[in-house]
CSV table of C-alpha atoms in Angstrom, one decimal:
chain,number,residue,atom,x,y,z
A,977,LEU,CA,0.0,0.0,0.0
A,978,ILE,CA,1.2,3.5,-0.9
A,979,SER,CA,-0.2,6.5,0.9
A,980,ARG,CA,0.1,10.1,-0.3
A,981,THR,CA,-1.1,13.1,1.7
A,982,ASP,CA,-1.7,16.4,-0.1
A,983,THR,CA,-3.4,19.3,1.7
A,984,GLY,CA,-4.9,17.1,4.3
A,985,THR,CA,-6.2,14.5,1.8
A,986,THR,CA,-5.1,10.9,2.0
A,987,ALA,CA,-5.2,8.6,-1.1
A,988,THR,CA,-4.5,4.9,-0.9
A,989,ALA,CA,-4.1,2.7,-3.9
A,990,ALA,CA,-2.9,-0.8,-4.6
A,991,THR,CA,0.1,-1.4,-6.7
A,992,THR,CA,0.1,-3.6,-9.8
A,993,HIS,CA,3.0,-6.0,-10.2
A,994,ILE,CA,4.3,-6.7,-13.7
A,995,GLY,CA,7.5,-8.7,-13.6
A,996,PRO,CA,10.1,-7.5,-11.1
A,997,ARG,CA,9.0,-3.8,-11.3
A,998,SER,CA,6.0,-2.0,-9.7
A,999,ILE,CA,3.9,0.5,-11.8
A,1000,LEU,CA,1.8,3.0,-9.9
A,1001,PRO,CA,-1.7,3.9,-11.2
A,1002,PHE,CA,-2.1,7.2,-12.9
A,1003,SER,CA,-2.6,10.2,-10.7
A,1004,PRO,CA,-2.7,13.9,-11.9
A,1005,ASP,CA,-1.1,15.0,-8.6
A,1006,CYS,CA,2.1,12.9,-9.1
A,1007,PRO,CA,4.3,13.8,-12.1
A,1008,GLN,CA,6.9,11.1,-11.3
A,1009,GLN,CA,4.1,8.5,-11.2
A,1010,ASP,CA,2.9,9.8,-14.6
A,1011,GLN,CA,6.4,9.5,-16.1
A,1012,ALA,CA,6.7,5.9,-14.9
A,1013,THR,CA,3.4,5.0,-16.4
A,1014,MET,CA,4.2,6.6,-19.8
A,1015,SER,CA,7.6,4.8,-19.9
A,1016,GLY,CA,5.9,1.5,-19.1
A,1017,ARG,CA,3.4,2.1,-22.0
A,1018,ALA,CA,6.2,3.1,-24.4
A,1019,SER,CA,8.2,-0.1,-23.7
A,1020,GLY,CA,5.1,-2.3,-24.0
A,1021,GLN,CA,4.3,-4.5,-27.0
A,1022,VAL,CA,2.3,-3.4,-30.1
A,1023,LYS,CA,-1.4,-3.9,-29.5
A,1024,ASN,CA,-2.6,-3.9,-33.0
A,1025,ARG,CA,-0.9,-6.6,-35.0
A,1026,ALA,CA,-3.2,-6.5,-38.0
A,1027,PRO,CA,-1.6,-5.6,-41.4
A,1028,ALA,CA,-1.8,-2.0,-42.6
A,1029,PRO,CA,-4.6,-1.4,-45.1
A,1030,ILE,CA,-2.1,0.2,-47.6
A,1031,GLN,CA,0.9,-2.0,-48.3
A,1032,ILE,CA,4.1,-0.5,-49.8
A,1033,SER,CA,6.3,-2.8,-51.9
A,1034,ALA,CA,10.1,-2.7,-52.1
A,1035,GLU,CA,9.8,-1.7,-55.8
A,1036,GLN,CA,7.8,1.4,-54.8
A,1037,ILE,CA,10.3,2.4,-52.1
A,1038,LEU,CA,13.2,2.1,-54.6
A,1039,ARG,CA,11.3,4.0,-57.3
A,1040,GLU,CA,10.6,6.9,-54.8
A,1041,ALA,CA,14.2,6.9,-53.6
A,1042,ALA,CA,15.4,7.2,-57.2
A,1043,GLU,CA,12.9,10.0,-58.0
A,1044,ARG,CA,14.0,12.0,-54.9
A,1045,GLN,CA,17.7,11.8,-55.7
A,1046,GLU,CA,19.3,15.0,-56.7
A,1047,GLN,CA,20.7,15.2,-60.2
A,1048,HIS,CA,24.5,15.5,-60.4
A,1049,GLN,CA,25.3,19.0,-61.5
A,1050,LEU,CA,28.2,19.3,-63.9
A,1051,ASP,CA,30.6,22.2,-63.8
A,1052,PRO,CA,29.7,24.9,-66.2
A,1053,ILE,CA,31.6,24.9,-69.4
A,1054,THR,CA,33.8,28.0,-69.7
A,1055,LYS,CA,34.1,29.3,-73.3
A,1056,VAL,CA,37.2,31.4,-73.8
A,1057,HIS,CA,37.1,33.9,-76.7
A,1058,ASP,CA,40.4,35.8,-76.3
A,1059,ALA,CA,43.7,35.8,-74.5
A,1060,GLU,CA,42.4,38.1,-71.8
A,1061,GLU,CA,39.5,35.8,-70.8
A,1062,TYR,CA,41.9,32.8,-70.9
A,1063,GLN,CA,44.3,34.5,-68.4
A,1064,SER,CA,41.3,35.4,-66.2
A,1065,PHE,CA,40.2,31.8,-66.3
A,1066,LEU,CA,43.7,30.6,-65.3
A,1067,ARG,CA,43.9,33.2,-62.6
A,1068,ASP,CA,40.6,32.1,-61.0
A,1069,ARG,CA,41.5,28.4,-61.1
A,1070,ARG,CA,44.9,29.0,-59.6
A,1071,LYS,CA,43.2,31.0,-56.8
A,1072,ASN,CA,41.0,28.0,-56.1
A,1073,PHE,CA,44.0,25.6,-56.0
A,1074,GLU,CA,45.9,27.9,-53.8
A,1075,ASP,CA,43.0,28.1,-51.4
A,1076,ASN,CA,42.8,24.3,-51.3
A,1077,ILE,CA,46.5,24.1,-50.5
A,1078,ARG,CA,46.2,26.8,-47.8
A,1079,TYR,CA,43.3,24.8,-46.3
A,1080,ARG,CA,45.1,21.4,-46.4
A,1081,ARG,CA,48.7,22.0,-47.0
A,1082,GLU,CA,49.8,18.4,-46.1
A,1083,HIS,CA,47.3,16.8,-48.5
A,1084,ILE,CA,49.4,15.6,-51.5
A,1085,GLY,CA,46.4,15.3,-53.8
A,1086,ASN,CA,45.8,19.0,-53.9
A,1087,TRP,CA,49.4,19.6,-55.0
A,1088,VAL,CA,49.2,16.9,-57.7
A,1089,LYS,CA,45.9,18.3,-59.1
A,1090,TYR,CA,47.4,21.7,-59.2
A,1091,ALA,CA,50.4,20.5,-61.1
A,1092,LYS,CA,48.2,18.5,-63.5
A,1093,PHE,CA,46.2,21.6,-64.2
A,1094,GLU,CA,49.4,23.5,-65.1
A,1095,GLU,CA,50.6,20.6,-67.2
A,1096,ASP,CA,47.3,20.5,-69.2
A,1097,ASN,CA,47.7,24.2,-70.0
A,1098,LYS,CA,51.3,23.6,-71.1
A,1099,GLU,CA,52.7,25.6,-68.2
A,1100,TYR,CA,55.5,23.2,-67.5
A,1101,GLU,CA,57.6,25.6,-65.4
A,1102,ARG,CA,54.6,26.4,-63.2
A,1103,ALA,CA,53.9,22.7,-62.8
A,1104,ARG,CA,57.5,22.1,-61.9
A,1105,SER,CA,57.3,24.9,-59.4
A,1106,VAL,CA,54.2,23.3,-57.8
A,1107,PHE,CA,56.0,20.0,-57.4
A,1108,GLU,CA,59.0,21.6,-55.8
A,1109,ARG,CA,56.8,23.5,-53.4
A,1110,ALA,CA,55.1,20.2,-52.5
A,1111,LEU,CA,58.5,18.6,-51.9
A,1112,GLU,CA,59.3,21.3,-49.4
A,1113,VAL,CA,56.2,20.3,-47.5
A,1114,GLU,CA,56.6,16.5,-47.7
A,1115,HIS,CA,59.9,15.4,-49.2
A,1116,ARG,CA,59.6,11.8,-47.9
A,1117,SER,CA,56.5,10.9,-49.9
A,1118,PRO,CA,57.4,8.3,-52.5
A,1119,GLU,CA,54.1,8.9,-54.3
A,1120,LEU,CA,55.0,12.5,-54.8
A,1121,TRP,CA,58.4,11.8,-56.2
A,1122,LEU,CA,56.9,9.2,-58.6
A,1123,ARG,CA,54.3,11.7,-59.8
A,1124,TYR,CA,57.0,14.3,-60.3
A,1125,ALA,CA,59.1,11.9,-62.4
A,1126,GLU,CA,56.2,10.7,-64.4
A,1127,PHE,CA,55.3,14.3,-65.3
A,1128,GLU,CA,58.8,14.9,-66.6
A,1129,MET,CA,58.8,11.6,-68.5
A,1130,ARG,CA,55.3,12.2,-70.1
A,1131,ASN,CA,56.6,15.5,-71.6
A,1132,GLU,CA,59.9,13.9,-72.7
A,1133,PHE,CA,62.1,15.9,-70.4
A,1134,VAL,CA,64.5,12.9,-70.0
A,1135,ASN,CA,67.3,14.7,-68.2
A,1136,ARG,CA,65.0,16.4,-65.8
A,1137,ALA,CA,63.3,13.1,-65.1
A,1138,ARG,CA,66.7,11.5,-64.5
A,1139,ASN,CA,67.5,14.3,-62.1
A,1140,VAL,CA,64.2,13.9,-60.2
A,1141,LEU,CA,64.6,10.1,-59.8
A,1142,ASP,CA,68.3,10.4,-58.8
A,1143,ARG,CA,67.2,12.8,-56.0
A,1144,ALA,CA,64.4,10.4,-55.0
A,1145,VAL,CA,66.5,7.3,-54.6
A,1146,GLN,CA,69.1,9.3,-52.6
A,1147,ILE,CA,66.4,10.4,-50.1
A,1148,LEU,CA,64.4,7.1,-50.2
A,1149,PRO,CA,66.9,4.3,-51.1
A,1150,ARG,CA,64.7,1.6,-49.6
A,1151,VAL,CA,61.6,2.3,-51.8
A,1152,ASP,CA,61.9,-0.3,-54.5
A,1153,PHE,CA,59.4,1.2,-57.0
A,1154,LEU,CA,61.4,4.3,-57.4
A,1155,TRP,CA,64.4,2.2,-58.4
A,1156,TYR,CA,62.2,0.2,-60.8
A,1157,LYS,CA,61.0,3.4,-62.4
A,1158,TYR,CA,64.5,4.7,-62.7
A,1159,VAL,CA,65.9,1.6,-64.5
A,1160,TYR,CA,62.8,1.3,-66.6
A,1161,MET,CA,63.3,4.9,-67.9
A,1162,GLU,CA,67.0,4.3,-68.6
A,1163,GLU,CA,66.2,1.1,-70.5
A,1164,MET,CA,63.4,2.8,-72.5
A,1165,VAL,CA,65.7,5.5,-73.7
A,1166,GLY,CA,68.2,2.9,-74.7
A,1167,ASP,CA,71.0,4.0,-72.4
A,1168,VAL,CA,72.3,0.6,-71.3
A,1169,PRO,CA,75.4,1.7,-69.4
A,1170,LYS,CA,73.5,4.2,-67.3
A,1171,CYS,CA,70.8,1.5,-66.6
A,1172,ARG,CA,73.5,-0.9,-65.5
A,1173,ALA,CA,75.0,1.8,-63.3
A,1174,VAL,CA,71.7,2.4,-61.6
A,1175,PHE,CA,71.3,-1.3,-61.0
A,1176,GLU,CA,74.7,-1.5,-59.4
A,1177,ARG,CA,73.8,1.4,-57.1
A,1178,TRP,CA,70.7,-0.4,-56.2
A,1179,MET,CA,72.5,-3.6,-55.4
A,1180,LYS,CA,74.7,-1.9,-52.9
A,1181,TRP,CA,71.6,-1.5,-50.7
A,1182,MET,CA,71.0,-5.3,-50.8
A,1183,PRO,CA,67.4,-5.2,-52.0
A,1184,ASP,CA,65.0,-8.2,-52.1
A,1185,ASP,CA,65.0,-11.1,-54.5
A,1186,GLY,CA,62.9,-9.3,-57.2
A,1187,ALA,CA,65.6,-6.7,-57.7
A,1188,TRP,CA,68.3,-9.2,-58.4
A,1189,LEU,CA,66.1,-11.1,-60.8
A,1190,SER,CA,65.2,-7.9,-62.6
A,1191,TYR,CA,68.9,-7.1,-63.0
A,1192,ALA,CA,69.6,-10.6,-64.4
A,1193,ARG,CA,66.7,-10.4,-66.8
A,1194,PHE,CA,67.9,-7.0,-67.9
A,1195,GLU,CA,71.3,-8.4,-68.8
A,1196,GLY,CA,69.5,-11.3,-70.5
A,1197,ARG,CA,67.5,-8.9,-72.7
A,1198,CYS,CA,70.8,-7.1,-73.6
A,1199,GLY,CA,72.2,-10.5,-74.7
A,1200,GLN,CA,74.8,-10.6,-71.9
A,1201,ALA,CA,74.3,-14.1,-70.6
A,1202,ASP,CA,77.6,-14.1,-68.7
A,1203,ARG,CA,76.7,-10.9,-66.9
A,1204,ALA,CA,73.3,-12.3,-66.0
A,1205,GLU,CA,74.9,-15.4,-64.6
A,1206,ALA,CA,77.3,-13.3,-62.6
A,1207,VAL,CA,74.5,-11.3,-61.2
A,1208,MET,CA,72.7,-14.4,-60.0
A,1209,ARG,CA,75.9,-15.8,-58.4
A,1210,ARG,CA,76.3,-12.5,-56.5
A,1211,TYR,CA,72.7,-12.9,-55.4
A,1212,VAL,CA,73.2,-16.4,-53.9
A,1213,ASN,CA,76.4,-15.2,-52.3
A,1214,THR,CA,74.6,-12.2,-50.7
A,1215,TYR,CA,71.7,-14.3,-49.5
A,1216,PRO,CA,73.0,-17.9,-48.9
A,1217,SER,CA,69.7,-19.6,-48.3
A,1218,ALA,CA,67.6,-22.4,-49.9
A,1219,ARG,CA,65.2,-19.9,-51.3
A,1220,SER,CA,67.9,-18.0,-53.3
A,1221,PHE,CA,69.5,-21.2,-54.6
A,1222,LEU,CA,66.2,-22.5,-55.8
A,1223,ARG,CA,65.4,-19.3,-57.5
A,1224,PHE,CA,68.8,-19.3,-59.2
A,1225,ALA,CA,68.2,-22.9,-60.4
A,1226,LYS,CA,64.7,-22.0,-61.7
A,1227,TRP,CA,66.1,-19.0,-63.6
A,1228,ALA,CA,68.9,-21.1,-65.1
A,1229,GLU,CA,66.5,-23.8,-66.3
A,1230,PHE,CA,63.6,-21.7,-67.6
A,1231,GLU,CA,65.1,-18.4,-68.6
A,1232,ALA,CA,68.7,-19.0,-69.3
A,1233,LYS,CA,67.9,-22.5,-70.8
A,1234,ASN,CA,71.1,-23.8,-69.2
A,1235,VAL,CA,70.4,-27.3,-67.8
A,1236,GLY,CA,74.0,-27.9,-66.7
A,1237,LEU,CA,74.0,-24.7,-64.7
A,1238,ALA,CA,70.7,-25.5,-63.0
A,1239,ARG,CA,72.0,-29.0,-62.0
A,1240,THR,CA,75.2,-27.4,-60.6
A,1241,VAL,CA,73.1,-24.9,-58.6
A,1242,PHE,CA,71.0,-27.7,-57.1
A,1243,GLU,CA,74.2,-29.7,-56.2
A,1244,SER,CA,75.8,-26.6,-54.7
A,1245,ALA,CA,72.7,-26.0,-52.5
A,1246,LEU,CA,73.1,-29.5,-51.0
A,1247,VAL,CA,76.8,-29.0,-50.4
A,1248,GLU,CA,77.5,-25.4,-49.6
A,1249,LEU,CA,74.5,-24.4,-47.5
A,1250,GLU,CA,74.1,-24.8,-43.8
A,1251,PRO,CA,72.4,-28.1,-42.6
A,1252,GLU,CA,69.3,-26.3,-41.5
A,1253,GLU,CA,69.0,-24.8,-45.0
A,1254,SER,CA,70.1,-27.7,-47.2
A,1255,ARG,CA,68.1,-30.3,-45.4
A,1256,GLN,CA,64.8,-29.0,-46.4
A,1257,ALA,CA,62.3,-31.3,-48.1
A,1258,ARG,CA,61.5,-28.7,-50.8
A,1259,VAL,CA,65.2,-28.7,-51.9
A,1260,PHE,CA,65.2,-32.4,-52.6
A,1261,LYS,CA,61.7,-32.3,-54.1
A,1262,GLN,CA,62.6,-29.5,-56.6
A,1263,PHE,CA,65.9,-31.2,-57.5
A,1264,ALA,CA,64.1,-34.5,-58.2
A,1265,SER,CA,61.4,-32.7,-60.2
A,1266,PHE,CA,64.1,-31.0,-62.3
A,1267,GLU,CA,65.7,-34.4,-63.1
A,1268,GLU,CA,62.3,-35.8,-64.0
A,1269,ARG,CA,61.7,-32.9,-66.4
A,1270,GLN,CA,65.0,-33.7,-68.0
A,1271,GLY,CA,64.2,-37.4,-68.3
A,1272,GLU,CA,66.8,-38.5,-65.8
A,1273,TYR,CA,64.5,-40.8,-63.8
A,1274,GLU,CA,67.3,-42.8,-62.3
A,1275,ARG,CA,68.9,-39.7,-60.9
A,1276,ALA,CA,65.6,-38.6,-59.5
A,1277,ARG,CA,65.1,-41.9,-57.8
A,1278,VAL,CA,68.6,-41.6,-56.2
A,1279,ILE,CA,67.7,-38.1,-54.9
A,1280,TYR,CA,64.5,-39.4,-53.4
A,1281,LYS,CA,66.3,-42.3,-51.7
A,1282,HIS,CA,69.0,-39.9,-50.4
A,1283,ALA,CA,66.3,-37.5,-49.0
A,1284,ILE,CA,64.5,-40.3,-47.3
A,1285,LYS,CA,67.7,-41.5,-45.7
A,1286,LEU,CA,69.0,-38.1,-44.8
A,1287,LEU,CA,65.7,-36.7,-43.4
A,1288,ARG,CA,64.9,-40.0,-41.7
A,1289,LEU,CA,61.4,-40.0,-43.1
A,1290,GLY,CA,61.0,-43.8,-42.6
A,1291,GLU,CA,61.9,-43.6,-39.0
A,1292,LYS,CA,59.4,-40.8,-38.5
A,1293,SER,CA,56.7,-42.9,-40.0
A,1294,VAL,CA,57.6,-45.8,-37.7
A,1295,LEU,CA,57.6,-43.6,-34.6
A,1296,GLN,CA,54.3,-42.1,-35.7
A,1297,GLN,CA,52.8,-45.6,-36.1
A,1298,MET,CA,54.1,-46.6,-32.6
A,1299,GLN,CA,52.5,-43.4,-31.1
A,1300,ASP,CA,49.2,-44.3,-32.8
A,1301,ASP,CA,49.3,-47.8,-31.4
A,1302,GLU,CA,49.9,-46.5,-27.9
A,1303,GLU,CA,47.0,-44.1,-28.2
A,1304,ILE,CA,44.7,-47.0,-29.4
A,1305,THR,CA,45.9,-49.1,-26.5
A,1306,GLU,CA,45.2,-46.4,-24.0
A,1307,GLN,CA,41.7,-45.8,-25.4
A,1308,GLU,CA,41.0,-49.6,-25.2
């Protein structure tokens, strides 16, 4: 029972229990009680479960959504009739680009769009100035250096592109795609000695496997098989691992078409590498597969037998069988 006394009047009401909470009956003199009653009604279930008299299909909803979409407004086409209007148009666009740069100075996209606008209007010096200003803001952005070099290459400024890429690889020597772009440009212009010099500079930084293979393939395209082989030998000496020897053997077999060299590389991998590198199953497997491709099935059989004996694969299977028998006995 809950009693409430207001100006000498006493009201007594019984509570109604719904679940763990108690809801008081409605009273105009009790605002807190009114709020509790309203919240209880709001959280209640829907009384009317009958379907609506007007049904709306998904097709109608999609059609109305498509009708209410705002049409994409294209930028107005500016027609230039004389040089004065053209200069006025350029001035307005440059002001917009400068405002965007002032608003977000560190955003590289604003600088690149600005430079592309100047390039489209044949203002190469202005585009170059925009790139240089951007480099003052963020000189360690590989993407910015790449866009700068591509701008120079598109407009056939070879020496300027060479200068940009040379600066880029000096500042960011660990970014591989800048080196790739550099050697690609030198090869495209037909300057083989400079391309080889760039590769040699790159190899001093001890890059990953792809760089060495690219160097060897470049020498192969130039018809210098001995130089290509020397590059791959330097590669396996720099990274003496099973992976490098297997790549060398694969290159010798499929690209250099030198079966004898490939066999020598496989044999050297088994002899010269450390035991943890040479005693890998994939080394024997690829060696045996190579002999099978050459039709030397007896040699492949000997390699498999040697691998089974060296890696003790038979003993492992016996031990595994013993462990399985012990598990079955324990379960029984």
